[in-house]
């Protein structure tokens, strides 16, 4: 419990681990996750460390696993994630693992190469099948033309003409050579263009698309291809065409010239395809079996390998002692965990079978220990809010426990609407109740995770908003009249008057509404005036109380760190300054609320002007709202102002000068006799040398205490505090401003949207209301809950970080990051995604 | 005025490229790399840099060529991402960057086919940044005219090639001439494009391109000594957009040996420094390395200004230099030839 108020007490420890036990011990510590190791060889390269070979082996294993995983995913086999957490295997098991992975990888690779070869043949055969089928059409066409040419019924002239030409060309004119093949569809246009260019238009290309996409055997992608057939004449063109085909990665297939051969071939191809299909099926079955077997264990293996790797990475941080017998490491850990760590070490030593126990030594260190706040699922969110601003300095007061209450409260002051609060609280409650199921889903949606991690904050914010909403008597911008208003209704001229001005002199019954604001204000014309005055004053009261609380926390800090000087020179003037000005203002606010009623309200004192007049020592007597509130006011105010002003030099000068005197009066043991000795021993010759030594000594003392630095530091602090307490008070007025904005926005939404649904009479009104409600509800959730909620959250955050924490919080520490398998595995699994 | 709109169109990409640039290896990382004993060490060390796990899925044993491929692949992925998200005129600018790789690829393929190498082997050696559709069919061409008519006419390089059509066949010398003519036309065109873009882009890029042009002029001159290239032909190869144009180029055209080139460089302050610090003796840096160093400096300086395209060019060139450095170091490590391991060009 103590750790919530300030961080754990940490200690630096030295660990002596027997080399053979080191692995098991580190593994136990990793399961525990309570120790942060320090790098003892920071200037050694990552590849020159001791266990680099083991790390490399782990890398290699991980690579094989990734390969397996990729193959498993490719086949869409579900990977079993039972979420169990196997222990880090012994180093000797590593070899077994390596062998298993090696075997699997090789097996899989072999299957893959086989499958690839088979698929390649399959692809070739399918392509050939398509070629045969498509070219058939081309040839048919050609036959047809051929037939036409040789048609005996054709006219005499044309036949002789053609015949003569054919004869001149050596009788081979009509015997065209051709090449058939398959090319990627997207490359076809440039292929065609190139063919035309290179052969100067002397080739004839026919092409047809293959409708079904084919599978590329290497990458496994689906590709679209085209069948083409090129007719040409002569050997030279043939070689050119072939070169181009090669250039465009077109696959050429032999295609018989006669239809009978083609038919025969295509039958052969079909039977071969069928044979191949069965073989392919067997190969994929085998592959599937191998992968299914691997998929059962792969998550487990990943965890194991990652654990081994983490252990060796940690062992790389250790130092080897001279005898090479044991490893020395330094680590930070919490004092109260020492027992557990000892136990873990003992377990580790036992497990490794070593006889010599591992030794844990506490060490004294001048270094600032890391800050470790133990959290549970409830406090974690609030601790994160604080840590986001800055990690607390070691052992300083931790604002998180106070934030648990003040944060949702200040949020609720700005978000005061019971209806909206209820929705928010229910959402928070749902997340809290379904916690286990939801966190098991491990969504990687960043926005959802943010909300989910802040579920307790949301629940509290919602609950507090219900409370403030009831105080403001605001439920979806409407009021609840539970106890019956304590105001009489004014004499009304019409049934639904557009303005109702409440007049306390005539309408108030004298007994206040028991809880919160009277519902009658909801319909009153002067509601805003009334609420503004109330909310503004409440903001100042809340703000000043929180600041005073913050300053008081600094007293606890000073006392804990034993700085009595800071108590006298910082805390006391600070609290006096704050109380004298703003504490007094708060007092006046309460006095004003209590003293004035409707009869003398015209003389109710204006507090703002009174505060200004207090500083310029002016005390007017009329008008009556500027005159003194009580007897002796002038005297008391003068004293308060003078007190506050005295506090400024008090804060500014006292501490630096006292520190300086302490420094000058410190016992001089070393510095004075030295030059004297030198002078005596070495005579006058070295006198000059002696003086320089004194100077050097003086410089050294200035290094230890630099008055200028201390003074400037103090001056900055003083100015910051004095100006800050004024501006921070003003800053708390955002509580009023945001709550006003929220109330007005929800009221506008009601009157502009929801009200429309009510004004249409009879049954169409119902339909319209039905539609309007959806619109209204959507806007309520989207704008009022989410957007306004975020804005109120941000302002509450700012009030805590700047206005509250600046009073006492250093935030210069660094986080304790223990070596823990859990975090390492989590990190790895998020990286995977 | 164009600065106003720069961020709308290219602000994201500029931010991206500046982010990429900050991942370029620093001096200390080189010092660590140099200490590596094996390529596995190198891999482990690169893991702690911006390269991250780029070698994680490669089975051991690692080879230099795998490292080279992966390095290049990373650059190509980054560049393609930039190109795919760019709009005019940046996309044209990025295309211009790829043209130089296209030229290199074409020359590589022609030379390869000249030596009867199979085309598939050559393709794998080509830089993917400069690949284009018709590239693989390049071996059908046996004369420059065919090359132009069949292959290049559809590529963006066509206008650069017009000057080379007159050459008779594709032999070694002619290929060299084609390469340099192409490059000359390319540089001049790129220079003009940058000038037309104006603003800071012109300021930065013209400087870099002018240096590139001058470097080519110097190197062409020096390499031409003792070959059958005539002075007249040589002078046709000089890109005319550098600081040497016109006087320096005229003088270079008449140069007969290295000393004369050096005397010409004397007249230009920046080149004088490069020539003075170079030499072929052990311990001295070669002129080529000096040029590389100067290029790196110019490219790094490009990042000092904002709202211009020069950073994209500079990034690609710096990254390329880095790949060369890493490959150099890995070669030295792989061959246990540590004497020259420090000869990489540090990127400031």
Short mmCIF file of N, CA and C in Angstrom, two decimals, chain A residues 45-48 52 55-56 59-60 62-63 66-67 105 109 186-187 190 193-194 197-198 200 239-240 243-244 246-249 309 831, chain B residues 32-33 35-38 40-41 43-45 47-48 56-60 119 123 132-134 136-137 139-140 146 149-151 153-154:
data_model
loop_
_atom_site.label_atom_id
_atom_site.label_comp_id
_atom_site.label_asym_id
_atom_site.label_seq_id
_atom_site.Cartn_x
_atom_site.Cartn_y
_atom_site.Cartn_z
N UNK A 45 31.06 -4.10 -28.66
CA UNK A 45 30.14 -4.21 -29.79
C UNK A 45 29.21 -5.39 -29.62
N UNK A 46 28.06 -5.28 -30.28
CA UNK A 46 27.07 -6.35 -30.10
C UNK A 46 27.62 -7.69 -30.61
N UNK A 47 28.54 -7.66 -31.58
CA UNK A 47 29.00 -8.94 -32.11
C UNK A 47 30.28 -9.41 -31.43
N UNK A 48 30.72 -8.67 -30.40
CA UNK A 48 31.93 -9.13 -29.72
C UNK A 48 31.61 -9.66 -28.33
N UNK A 52 27.32 -14.28 -28.20
CA UNK A 52 26.80 -13.84 -29.49
C UNK A 52 26.44 -15.03 -30.38
N UNK A 55 23.01 -16.22 -29.47
CA UNK A 55 22.00 -15.28 -29.97
C UNK A 55 21.79 -15.52 -31.47
N UNK A 56 22.90 -15.77 -32.13
CA UNK A 56 22.81 -15.98 -33.57
C UNK A 56 22.05 -17.27 -33.89
N UNK A 59 18.52 -16.50 -33.57
CA UNK A 59 18.05 -15.76 -34.75
C UNK A 59 17.74 -16.72 -35.88
N UNK A 60 18.63 -17.69 -36.05
CA UNK A 60 18.47 -18.66 -37.11
C UNK A 60 17.21 -19.50 -36.87
N UNK A 62 14.63 -18.56 -35.18
CA UNK A 62 13.47 -17.68 -35.41
C UNK A 62 13.18 -17.56 -36.90
N UNK A 63 14.26 -17.48 -37.68
CA UNK A 63 14.06 -17.38 -39.12
C UNK A 63 13.32 -18.61 -39.65
N UNK A 66 9.80 -18.42 -38.65
CA UNK A 66 9.06 -17.46 -39.48
C UNK A 66 8.73 -18.05 -40.83
N UNK A 67 9.70 -18.82 -41.36
CA UNK A 67 9.47 -19.48 -42.65
C UNK A 67 8.29 -20.45 -42.53
N UNK A 105 12.20 -27.65 -41.74
CA UNK A 105 12.46 -26.71 -42.82
C UNK A 105 12.88 -27.46 -44.07
N UNK A 109 11.01 -27.57 -47.49
CA UNK A 109 11.65 -27.04 -48.68
C UNK A 109 11.62 -28.07 -49.80
N UNK A 186 -0.40 -8.53 -69.82
CA UNK A 186 -0.06 -7.10 -69.80
C UNK A 186 1.13 -6.77 -70.70
N UNK A 187 1.88 -7.81 -71.08
CA UNK A 187 3.04 -7.52 -71.92
C UNK A 187 2.70 -7.61 -73.41
N UNK A 190 3.10 -4.36 -75.91
CA UNK A 190 4.46 -3.98 -76.30
C UNK A 190 5.12 -5.09 -77.10
N UNK A 193 3.91 -4.66 -80.60
CA UNK A 193 4.52 -3.50 -81.24
C UNK A 193 5.95 -3.82 -81.65
N UNK A 194 6.67 -4.45 -80.73
CA UNK A 194 8.06 -4.78 -81.02
C UNK A 194 8.17 -5.74 -82.19
N UNK A 197 7.70 -3.84 -85.32
CA UNK A 197 8.83 -2.97 -85.64
C UNK A 197 10.01 -3.75 -86.16
N UNK A 198 10.34 -4.82 -85.43
CA UNK A 198 11.56 -5.55 -85.76
C UNK A 198 11.40 -6.27 -87.10
N UNK A 200 9.37 -5.48 -89.40
CA UNK A 200 8.86 -4.50 -90.37
C UNK A 200 7.49 -4.91 -90.90
N UNK A 239 14.20 -16.64 -86.45
CA UNK A 239 15.13 -16.45 -85.33
C UNK A 239 14.83 -15.13 -84.61
N UNK A 240 14.46 -14.13 -85.38
CA UNK A 240 14.13 -12.85 -84.73
C UNK A 240 12.91 -12.99 -83.84
N UNK A 243 13.77 -14.68 -80.73
CA UNK A 243 14.51 -13.82 -79.80
C UNK A 243 13.57 -12.89 -79.05
N UNK A 244 12.64 -12.35 -79.80
CA UNK A 244 11.70 -11.43 -79.15
C UNK A 244 10.86 -12.16 -78.11
N UNK A 246 11.70 -14.71 -76.46
CA UNK A 246 12.55 -14.94 -75.31
C UNK A 246 12.63 -13.66 -74.46
N UNK A 247 12.80 -12.53 -75.17
CA UNK A 247 12.90 -11.24 -74.47
C UNK A 247 11.67 -10.93 -73.66
N UNK A 248 10.52 -11.32 -74.13
CA UNK A 248 9.30 -11.01 -73.40
C UNK A 248 8.85 -12.15 -72.51
N UNK A 249 9.74 -13.11 -72.29
CA UNK A 249 9.46 -14.26 -71.43
C UNK A 249 8.21 -15.01 -71.88
N UNK A 309 16.44 -16.52 -26.45
CA UNK A 309 17.14 -15.37 -27.00
C UNK A 309 17.23 -14.26 -25.95
N UNK A 831 4.83 -6.93 -32.60
CA UNK A 831 5.64 -6.69 -33.79
C UNK A 831 5.21 -7.59 -34.94
N UNK B 32 32.26 0.62 -36.43
CA UNK B 32 31.88 -0.68 -35.90
C UNK B 32 31.85 -1.74 -36.99
N UNK B 33 31.34 -1.36 -38.16
CA UNK B 33 31.24 -2.33 -39.26
C UNK B 33 32.62 -2.83 -39.65
N UNK B 35 35.08 -3.32 -37.91
CA UNK B 35 35.66 -4.27 -36.96
C UNK B 35 35.12 -5.69 -37.13
N UNK B 36 34.10 -5.85 -37.98
CA UNK B 36 33.47 -7.15 -38.07
C UNK B 36 34.47 -8.20 -38.56
N UNK B 37 34.31 -9.41 -38.01
CA UNK B 37 35.19 -10.50 -38.40
C UNK B 37 34.58 -11.33 -39.52
N UNK B 38 33.28 -11.51 -39.46
CA UNK B 38 32.61 -12.31 -40.48
C UNK B 38 31.38 -11.56 -40.97
N UNK B 40 28.46 -12.63 -40.72
CA UNK B 40 27.41 -12.79 -39.71
C UNK B 40 27.48 -11.63 -38.72
N UNK B 41 28.71 -11.25 -38.36
CA UNK B 41 28.89 -10.09 -37.49
C UNK B 41 28.27 -8.86 -38.13
N UNK B 43 25.96 -8.69 -40.31
CA UNK B 43 24.50 -8.79 -40.29
C UNK B 43 23.96 -8.38 -38.92
N UNK B 44 24.60 -8.91 -37.89
CA UNK B 44 24.17 -8.59 -36.52
C UNK B 44 24.26 -7.10 -36.28
N UNK B 45 25.34 -6.53 -36.79
CA UNK B 45 25.51 -5.10 -36.53
C UNK B 45 24.51 -4.27 -37.33
N UNK B 47 21.68 -4.98 -38.00
CA UNK B 47 20.37 -5.09 -37.35
C UNK B 47 20.12 -3.94 -36.40
N UNK B 48 21.19 -3.41 -35.81
CA UNK B 48 20.99 -2.33 -34.85
C UNK B 48 20.89 -0.98 -35.55
N UNK B 56 17.13 -10.70 -42.00
CA UNK B 56 16.71 -11.70 -41.02
C UNK B 56 16.21 -12.98 -41.66
N UNK B 57 15.63 -12.87 -42.86
CA UNK B 57 15.05 -14.07 -43.45
C UNK B 57 15.99 -14.75 -44.44
N UNK B 58 17.27 -14.38 -44.39
CA UNK B 58 18.22 -15.03 -45.27
C UNK B 58 18.90 -16.17 -44.54
N UNK B 59 18.88 -17.36 -45.12
CA UNK B 59 19.56 -18.47 -44.45
C UNK B 59 21.07 -18.28 -44.47
N UNK B 60 21.72 -18.77 -43.44
CA UNK B 60 23.18 -18.75 -43.44
C UNK B 60 23.65 -19.85 -44.39
N UNK B 119 20.97 -13.94 -71.85
CA UNK B 119 20.30 -12.70 -71.45
C UNK B 119 19.76 -12.78 -70.02
N UNK B 123 20.13 -10.00 -67.10
CA UNK B 123 18.99 -9.27 -66.53
C UNK B 123 19.10 -9.19 -65.02
N UNK B 132 12.92 -1.58 -67.87
CA UNK B 132 11.77 -1.20 -68.67
C UNK B 132 11.34 -2.40 -69.50
N UNK B 133 10.17 -2.32 -70.06
CA UNK B 133 9.52 -3.46 -70.70
C UNK B 133 10.37 -4.14 -71.76
N UNK B 134 10.89 -3.31 -72.64
CA UNK B 134 11.51 -3.88 -73.83
C UNK B 134 12.95 -4.33 -73.58
N UNK B 136 14.48 -6.73 -72.14
CA UNK B 136 14.98 -8.08 -72.30
C UNK B 136 15.11 -8.49 -73.77
N UNK B 137 14.48 -7.71 -74.62
CA UNK B 137 14.55 -8.08 -76.04
C UNK B 137 15.68 -7.35 -76.74
N UNK B 139 18.70 -7.92 -77.22
CA UNK B 139 19.74 -8.64 -77.95
C UNK B 139 19.37 -8.90 -79.41
N UNK B 140 18.18 -8.53 -79.82
CA UNK B 140 17.88 -8.70 -81.25
C UNK B 140 18.58 -7.64 -82.08
N UNK B 146 19.09 -0.27 -85.41
CA UNK B 146 18.10 -1.27 -85.02
C UNK B 146 17.73 -1.11 -83.55
N UNK B 149 15.33 1.72 -83.42
CA UNK B 149 14.03 1.47 -84.04
C UNK B 149 13.23 0.40 -83.32
N UNK B 150 13.92 -0.60 -82.84
CA UNK B 150 13.18 -1.72 -82.28
C UNK B 150 12.92 -1.56 -80.79
N UNK B 151 13.92 -1.10 -80.08
CA UNK B 151 13.83 -1.16 -78.63
C UNK B 151 13.59 0.20 -78.00
N UNK B 153 12.80 3.17 -79.13
CA UNK B 153 11.92 4.21 -79.63
C UNK B 153 10.74 4.45 -78.69
N UNK B 154 10.34 3.42 -77.96
CA UNK B 154 9.22 3.59 -77.05
C UNK B 154 9.63 4.06 -75.66
#
